[in-house]
PDB file of N, CA and C in Angstrom:
ATOM      1  N   MET A   1     -53.676  51.649-132.892  1.00 77.00           N
ATOM      2  CA  MET A   1     -52.543  50.759-132.725  1.00 77.00           C
ATOM      3  C   MET A   1     -52.827  49.863-131.524  1.00 77.00           C
ATOM      4  N   SER A   2     -52.699  48.568-131.737  1.00 85.00           N
ATOM      5  CA  SER A   2     -52.977  47.623-130.663  1.00 85.00           C
ATOM      6  C   SER A   2     -51.807  47.548-129.687  1.00 85.00           C
ATOM      7  N   ILE A   3     -52.059  46.930-128.566  1.00 91.00           N
ATOM      8  CA  ILE A   3     -51.025  46.778-127.546  1.00 91.00           C
ATOM      9  C   ILE A   3     -49.872  45.922-128.074  1.00 91.00           C
ATOM     10  N   ILE A   4     -50.175  44.916-128.897  1.00 91.00           N
ATOM     11  CA  ILE A   4     -49.128  44.068-129.475  1.00 91.00           C
ATOM     12  C   ILE A   4     -48.244  44.897-130.401  1.00 91.00           C
ATOM     13  N   GLN A   5     -48.859  45.751-131.197  1.00 91.00           N
ATOM     14  CA  GLN A   5     -48.080  46.607-132.085  1.00 91.00           C
ATOM     15  C   GLN A   5     -47.194  47.568-131.290  1.00 91.00           C
ATOM     16  N   LYS A   6     -47.719  48.092-130.203  1.00 92.00           N
ATOM     17  CA  LYS A   6     -46.928  49.008-129.371  1.00 92.00           C
ATOM     18  C   LYS A   6     -45.732  48.304-128.744  1.00 92.00           C
ATOM     19  N   ILE A   7     -45.943  47.091-128.242  1.00 94.00           N
ATOM     20  CA  ILE A   7     -44.851  46.317-127.651  1.00 94.00           C
ATOM     21  C   ILE A   7     -43.797  46.000-128.711  1.00 94.00           C
ATOM     22  N   ALA A   8     -44.252  45.572-129.891  1.00 94.00           N
ATOM     23  CA  ALA A   8     -43.320  45.265-130.968  1.00 94.00           C
ATOM     24  C   ALA A   8     -42.541  46.507-131.375  1.00 94.00           C
ATOM     25  N   LEU A   9     -43.203  47.645-131.414  1.00 94.00           N
ATOM     26  CA  LEU A   9     -42.527  48.884-131.779  1.00 94.00           C
ATOM     27  C   LEU A   9     -41.476  49.271-130.741  1.00 94.00           C
ATOM     28  N   VAL A  10     -41.785  49.102-129.461  1.00 94.00           N
ATOM     29  CA  VAL A  10     -40.821  49.418-128.401  1.00 94.00           C
ATOM     30  C   VAL A  10     -39.583  48.530-128.523  1.00 94.00           C
ATOM     31  N   PHE A  11     -39.781  47.221-128.723  1.00 94.00           N
ATOM     32  CA  PHE A  11     -38.645  46.322-128.873  1.00 94.00           C
ATOM     33  C   PHE A  11     -37.816  46.675-130.104  1.00 94.00           C
ATOM     34  N   THR A  12     -38.476  47.039-131.192  1.00 95.00           N
ATOM     35  CA  THR A  12     -37.761  47.413-132.402  1.00 95.00           C
ATOM     36  C   THR A  12     -36.961  48.692-132.190  1.00 95.00           C
ATOM     37  N   ILE A  13     -37.518  49.650-131.474  1.00 95.00           N
ATOM     38  CA  ILE A  13     -36.802  50.894-131.168  1.00 95.00           C
ATOM     39  C   ILE A  13     -35.592  50.606-130.280  1.00 95.00           C
ATOM     40  N   VAL A  14     -35.766  49.760-129.276  1.00 93.00           N
ATOM     41  CA  VAL A  14     -34.644  49.385-128.406  1.00 93.00           C
ATOM     42  C   VAL A  14     -33.534  48.744-129.235  1.00 93.00           C
ATOM     43  N   GLY A  15     -33.909  47.868-130.158  1.00 95.00           N
ATOM     44  CA  GLY A  15     -32.917  47.249-131.033  1.00 95.00           C
ATOM     45  C   GLY A  15     -32.201  48.268-131.901  1.00 95.00           C
ATOM     46  N   GLY A  16     -32.953  49.237-132.422  1.00 95.00           N
ATOM     47  CA  GLY A  16     -32.342  50.287-133.239  1.00 95.00           C
ATOM     48  C   GLY A  16     -31.383  51.149-132.444  1.00 95.00           C
ATOM     49  N   ILE A  17     -31.768  51.492-131.231  1.00 96.00           N
ATOM     50  CA  ILE A  17     -30.878  52.282-130.364  1.00 96.00           C
ATOM     51  C   ILE A  17     -29.616  51.490-130.036  1.00 96.00           C
ATOM     52  N   ASN A  18     -29.777  50.198-129.772  1.00 96.00           N
ATOM     53  CA  ASN A  18     -28.614  49.363-129.484  1.00 96.00           C
ATOM     54  C   ASN A  18     -27.664  49.332-130.682  1.00 96.00           C
ATOM     55  N   TRP A  19     -28.200  49.184-131.889  1.00 96.00           N
ATOM     56  CA  TRP A  19     -27.342  49.182-133.073  1.00 96.00           C
ATOM     57  C   TRP A  19     -26.667  50.522-133.278  1.00 96.00           C
ATOM     58  N   ALA A  20     -27.364  51.612-132.963  1.00 97.00           N
ATOM     59  CA  ALA A  20     -26.740  52.936-133.067  1.00 97.00           C
ATOM     60  C   ALA A  20     -25.570  53.052-132.095  1.00 97.00           C
ATOM     61  N   LEU A  21     -25.754  52.544-130.880  1.00 96.00           N
ATOM     62  CA  LEU A  21     -24.667  52.564-129.900  1.00 96.00           C
ATOM     63  C   LEU A  21     -23.480  51.728-130.364  1.00 96.00           C
ATOM     64  N   VAL A  22     -23.765  50.587-130.976  1.00 96.00           N
ATOM     65  CA  VAL A  22     -22.695  49.733-131.488  1.00 96.00           C
ATOM     66  C   VAL A  22     -21.953  50.447-132.616  1.00 96.00           C
ATOM     67  N   GLY A  23     -22.707  51.068-133.511  1.00 97.00           N
ATOM     68  CA  GLY A  23     -22.090  51.729-134.649  1.00 97.00           C
ATOM     69  C   GLY A  23     -21.299  52.969-134.279  1.00 97.00           C
ATOM     70  N   ILE A  24     -21.801  53.750-133.343  1.00 97.00           N
ATOM     71  CA  ILE A  24     -21.158  55.019-133.005  1.00 97.00           C
ATOM     72  C   ILE A  24     -20.062  54.839-131.964  1.00 97.00           C
ATOM     73  N   PHE A  25     -20.367  54.091-130.912  1.00 97.00           N
ATOM     74  CA  PHE A  25     -19.445  54.000-129.774  1.00 97.00           C
ATOM     75  C   PHE A  25     -18.821  52.622-129.574  1.00 97.00           C
ATOM     76  N   ASN A  26     -19.181  51.656-130.427  1.00 97.00           N
ATOM     77  CA  ASN A  26     -18.732  50.275-130.261  1.00 97.00           C
ATOM     78  C   ASN A  26     -19.107  49.748-128.870  1.00 97.00           C
ATOM     79  N   PHE A  27     -20.324  50.092-128.441  1.00 96.00           N
ATOM     80  CA  PHE A  27     -20.834  49.700-127.128  1.00 96.00           C
ATOM     81  C   PHE A  27     -22.160  48.982-127.313  1.00 96.00           C
ATOM     82  N   ASN A  28     -22.224  47.725-126.901  1.00 96.00           N
ATOM     83  CA  ASN A  28     -23.440  46.938-127.022  1.00 96.00           C
ATOM     84  C   ASN A  28     -24.155  46.930-125.666  1.00 96.00           C
ATOM     85  N   LEU A  29     -25.250  47.634-125.581  1.00 94.00           N
ATOM     86  CA  LEU A  29     -25.989  47.785-124.327  1.00 94.00           C
ATOM     87  C   LEU A  29     -26.556  46.461-123.836  1.00 94.00           C
ATOM     88  N   VAL A  30     -27.050  45.640-124.746  1.00 93.00           N
ATOM     89  CA  VAL A  30     -27.666  44.363-124.343  1.00 93.00           C
ATOM     90  C   VAL A  30     -26.627  43.436-123.722  1.00 93.00           C
ATOM     91  N   THR A  31     -25.467  43.315-124.361  1.00 94.00           N
ATOM     92  CA  THR A  31     -24.444  42.435-123.782  1.00 94.00           C
ATOM     93  C   THR A  31     -23.850  43.041-122.517  1.00 94.00           C
ATOM     94  N   TRP A  32     -23.830  44.347-122.408  1.00 95.00           N
ATOM     95  CA  TRP A  32     -23.336  44.988-121.194  1.00 95.00           C
ATOM     96  C   TRP A  32     -24.283  44.708-120.019  1.00 95.00           C
ATOM     97  N   LEU A  33     -25.582  44.737-120.281  1.00 93.00           N
ATOM     98  CA  LEU A  33     -26.562  44.493-119.214  1.00 93.00           C
ATOM     99  C   LEU A  33     -26.659  43.022-118.823  1.00 93.00           C
ATOM    100  N   PHE A  34     -26.594  42.132-119.811  1.00 93.00           N
ATOM    101  CA  PHE A  34     -26.893  40.721-119.550  1.00 93.00           C
ATOM    102  C   PHE A  34     -25.743  39.764-119.829  1.00 93.00           C
ATOM    103  N   MET A  35     -24.554  40.254-120.065  1.00 91.00           N
ATOM    104  CA  MET A  35     -23.348  39.460-120.314  1.00 91.00           C
ATOM    105  C   MET A  35     -23.400  38.777-121.686  1.00 91.00           C
ATOM    106  N   GLU A  36     -22.275  38.833-122.354  1.00 90.00           N
ATOM    107  CA  GLU A  36     -22.175  38.274-123.697  1.00 90.00           C
ATOM    108  C   GLU A  36     -22.340  36.758-123.667  1.00 90.00           C
ATOM    109  N   GLY A  37     -23.148  36.248-124.591  1.00 89.00           N
ATOM    110  CA  GLY A  37     -23.346  34.818-124.724  1.00 89.00           C
ATOM    111  C   GLY A  37     -24.352  34.210-123.770  1.00 89.00           C
ATOM    112  N   SER A  38     -24.982  35.006-122.920  1.00 92.00           N
ATOM    113  CA  SER A  38     -25.953  34.441-121.979  1.00 92.00           C
ATOM    114  C   SER A  38     -27.267  34.137-122.696  1.00 92.00           C
ATOM    115  N   ILE A  39     -28.032  33.278-122.082  1.00 95.00           N
ATOM    116  CA  ILE A  39     -29.339  32.923-122.642  1.00 95.00           C
ATOM    117  C   ILE A  39     -30.240  34.157-122.704  1.00 95.00           C
ATOM    118  N   THR A  40     -30.189  34.999-121.691  1.00 94.00           N
ATOM    119  CA  THR A  40     -31.014  36.205-121.658  1.00 94.00           C
ATOM    120  C   THR A  40     -30.697  37.116-122.841  1.00 94.00           C
ATOM    121  N   THR A  41     -29.429  37.285-123.146  1.00 94.00           N
ATOM    122  CA  THR A  41     -29.026  38.106-124.287  1.00 94.00           C
ATOM    123  C   THR A  41     -29.580  37.529-125.580  1.00 94.00           C
ATOM    124  N   ARG A  42     -29.472  36.244-125.746  1.00 95.00           N
ATOM    125  CA  ARG A  42     -29.984  35.603-126.963  1.00 95.00           C
ATOM    126  C   ARG A  42     -31.491  35.734-127.060  1.00 95.00           C
ATOM    127  N   VAL A  43     -32.197  35.567-125.948  1.00 95.00           N
ATOM    128  CA  VAL A  43     -33.656  35.703-125.951  1.00 95.00           C
ATOM    129  C   VAL A  43     -34.055  37.128-126.343  1.00 95.00           C
ATOM    130  N   ILE A  44     -33.352  38.115-125.817  1.00 94.00           N
ATOM    131  CA  ILE A  44     -33.660  39.510-126.149  1.00 94.00           C
ATOM    132  C   ILE A  44     -33.435  39.753-127.634  1.00 94.00           C
ATOM    133  N   TYR A  45     -32.330  39.265-128.182  1.00 95.00           N
ATOM    134  CA  TYR A  45     -32.079  39.435-129.613  1.00 95.00           C
ATOM    135  C   TYR A  45     -33.166  38.753-130.453  1.00 95.00           C
ATOM    136  N   VAL A  46     -33.592  37.568-130.058  1.00 95.00           N
ATOM    137  CA  VAL A  46     -34.648  36.866-130.786  1.00 95.00           C
ATOM    138  C   VAL A  46     -35.956  37.650-130.703  1.00 95.00           C
ATOM    139  N   LEU A  47     -36.302  38.154-129.524  1.00 95.00           N
ATOM    140  CA  LEU A  47     -37.524  38.944-129.378  1.00 95.00           C
ATOM    141  C   LEU A  47     -37.487  40.206-130.245  1.00 95.00           C
ATOM    142  N   ILE A  48     -36.354  40.875-130.269  1.00 96.00           N
ATOM    143  CA  ILE A  48     -36.231  42.076-131.098  1.00 96.00           C
ATOM    144  C   ILE A  48     -36.386  41.713-132.574  1.00 96.00           C
ATOM    145  N   GLY A  49     -35.792  40.619-132.995  1.00 95.00           N
ATOM    146  CA  GLY A  49     -35.937  40.181-134.388  1.00 95.00           C
ATOM    147  C   GLY A  49     -37.366  39.824-134.746  1.00 95.00           C
ATOM    148  N   ILE A  50     -38.053  39.110-133.863  1.00 96.00           N
ATOM    149  CA  ILE A  50     -39.450  38.750-134.103  1.00 96.00           C
ATOM    150  C   ILE A  50     -40.312  40.005-134.178  1.00 96.00           C
ATOM    151  N   CYS A  51     -40.075  40.935-133.281  1.00 95.00           N
ATOM    152  CA  CYS A  51     -40.843  42.182-133.283  1.00 95.00           C
ATOM    153  C   CYS A  51     -40.583  42.990-134.551  1.00 95.00           C
ATOM    154  N   ALA A  52     -39.350  43.000-135.016  1.00 95.00           N
ATOM    155  CA  ALA A  52     -39.041  43.711-136.257  1.00 95.00           C
ATOM    156  C   ALA A  52     -39.770  43.074-137.441  1.00 95.00           C
ATOM    157  N   LEU A  53     -39.772  41.750-137.507  1.00 95.00           N
ATOM    158  CA  LEU A  53     -40.507  41.066-138.576  1.00 95.00           C
ATOM    159  C   LEU A  53     -42.000  41.342-138.486  1.00 95.00           C
ATOM    160  N   PHE A  54     -42.535  41.349-137.279  1.00 94.00           N
ATOM    161  CA  PHE A  54     -43.948  41.671-137.070  1.00 94.00           C
ATOM    162  C   PHE A  54     -44.248  43.070-137.603  1.00 94.00           C
ATOM    163  N   ASN A  55     -43.373  44.031-137.299  1.00 93.00           N
ATOM    164  CA  ASN A  55     -43.585  45.397-137.772  1.00 93.00           C
ATOM    165  C   ASN A  55     -43.518  45.491-139.292  1.00 93.00           C
ATOM    166  N   VAL A  56     -42.648  44.713-139.910  1.00 92.00           N
ATOM    167  CA  VAL A  56     -42.579  44.700-141.378  1.00 92.00           C
ATOM    168  C   VAL A  56     -43.878  44.168-141.963  1.00 92.00           C
ATOM    169  N   VAL A  57     -44.385  43.081-141.400  1.00 90.00           N
ATOM    170  CA  VAL A  57     -45.643  42.502-141.885  1.00 90.00           C
ATOM    171  C   VAL A  57     -46.784  43.494-141.717  1.00 90.00           C
ATOM    172  N   VAL A  58     -46.881  44.112-140.551  1.00 87.00           N
ATOM    173  CA  VAL A  58     -47.952  45.077-140.295  1.00 87.00           C
ATOM    174  C   VAL A  58     -47.842  46.268-141.245  1.00 87.00           C
ATOM    175  N   LEU A  59     -46.624  46.682-141.539  1.00 86.00           N
ATOM    176  CA  LEU A  59     -46.411  47.816-142.429  1.00 86.00           C
ATOM    177  C   LEU A  59     -46.999  47.572-143.813  1.00 86.00           C
ATOM    178  N   PHE A  60     -46.867  46.354-144.315  1.00 85.00           N
ATOM    179  CA  PHE A  60     -47.290  46.066-145.681  1.00 85.00           C
ATOM    180  C   PHE A  60     -48.680  45.441-145.789  1.00 85.00           C
ATOM    181  N   LEU A  61     -49.367  45.238-144.692  1.00 82.00           N
ATOM    182  CA  LEU A  61     -50.735  44.729-144.760  1.00 82.00           C
ATOM    183  C   LEU A  61     -51.680  45.839-145.201  1.00 82.00           C
ATOM    184  N   PRO A  62     -52.638  45.513-146.060  1.00 76.00           N
ATOM    185  CA  PRO A  62     -53.621  46.533-146.423  1.00 76.00           C
ATOM    186  C   PRO A  62     -54.527  46.833-145.230  1.00 76.00           C
ATOM    187  N   ASN A  63     -54.914  48.079-145.084  1.00 66.00           N
ATOM    188  CA  ASN A  63     -55.786  48.503-143.982  1.00 66.00           C
ATOM    189  C   ASN A  63     -55.216  48.107-142.631  1.00 66.00           C
ATOM    190  N   ARG A  64     -53.915  48.273-142.451  1.00 53.00           N
ATOM    191  CA  ARG A  64     -53.260  47.835-141.226  1.00 53.00           C
ATOM    192  C   ARG A  64     -53.798  48.529-139.992  1.00 53.00           C
ATOM    193  N   HIS A  65     -54.370  49.710-140.147  1.00 57.00           N
ATOM    194  CA  HIS A  65     -54.907  50.412-138.986  1.00 57.00           C
ATOM    195  C   HIS A  65     -56.196  49.787-138.486  1.00 57.00           C
ATOM    196  N   ARG A  66     -56.854  48.955-139.304  1.00 55.00           N
ATOM    197  CA  ARG A  66     -58.089  48.302-138.882  1.00 55.00           C
ATOM    198  C   ARG A  66     -57.884  46.861-138.447  1.00 55.00           C
ATOM    199  N   ILE A  67     -56.768  46.271-138.800  1.00 51.00           N
ATOM    200  CA  ILE A  67     -56.563  44.837-138.578  1.00 51.00           C
ATOM    201  C   ILE A  67     -56.388  44.494-137.113  1.00 51.00           C
ATOM    202  N   MET A  68     -55.618  45.261-136.396  1.00 54.00           N
ATOM    203  CA  MET A  68     -55.294  44.904-135.030  1.00 54.00           C
ATOM    204  C   MET A  68     -55.768  45.981-134.068  1.00 54.00           C
ATOM    205  N   GLU A  69     -57.035  46.298-134.119  1.00 55.00           N
ATOM    206  CA  GLU A  69     -57.558  47.312-133.211  1.00 55.00           C
ATOM    207  C   GLU A  69     -57.738  46.722-131.834  1.00 55.00           C
ATOM    208  N   GLU A  70     -57.671  47.596-130.851  1.00 51.00           N
ATOM    209  CA  GLU A  70     -57.829  47.145-129.458  1.00 51.00           C
ATOM    210  C   GLU A  70     -59.265  46.779-129.192  1.00 51.00           C
TER     211      GLU A  70
END
């Protein structure tokens, strides 16, 4: 697993945990940390979305374990 894949996976996990918090406790960690509607909050959401899409692409690529080796 390459460093890019690891970073994308971490961001995707953070996004998943945030959604779990929203669903269970109605608490959004990202907006709590960076204030609702701020540029930082939007950038974090965009990064998490890009990382999730990256992980989907990597998941369905053939020989994905060889494509992005360190």
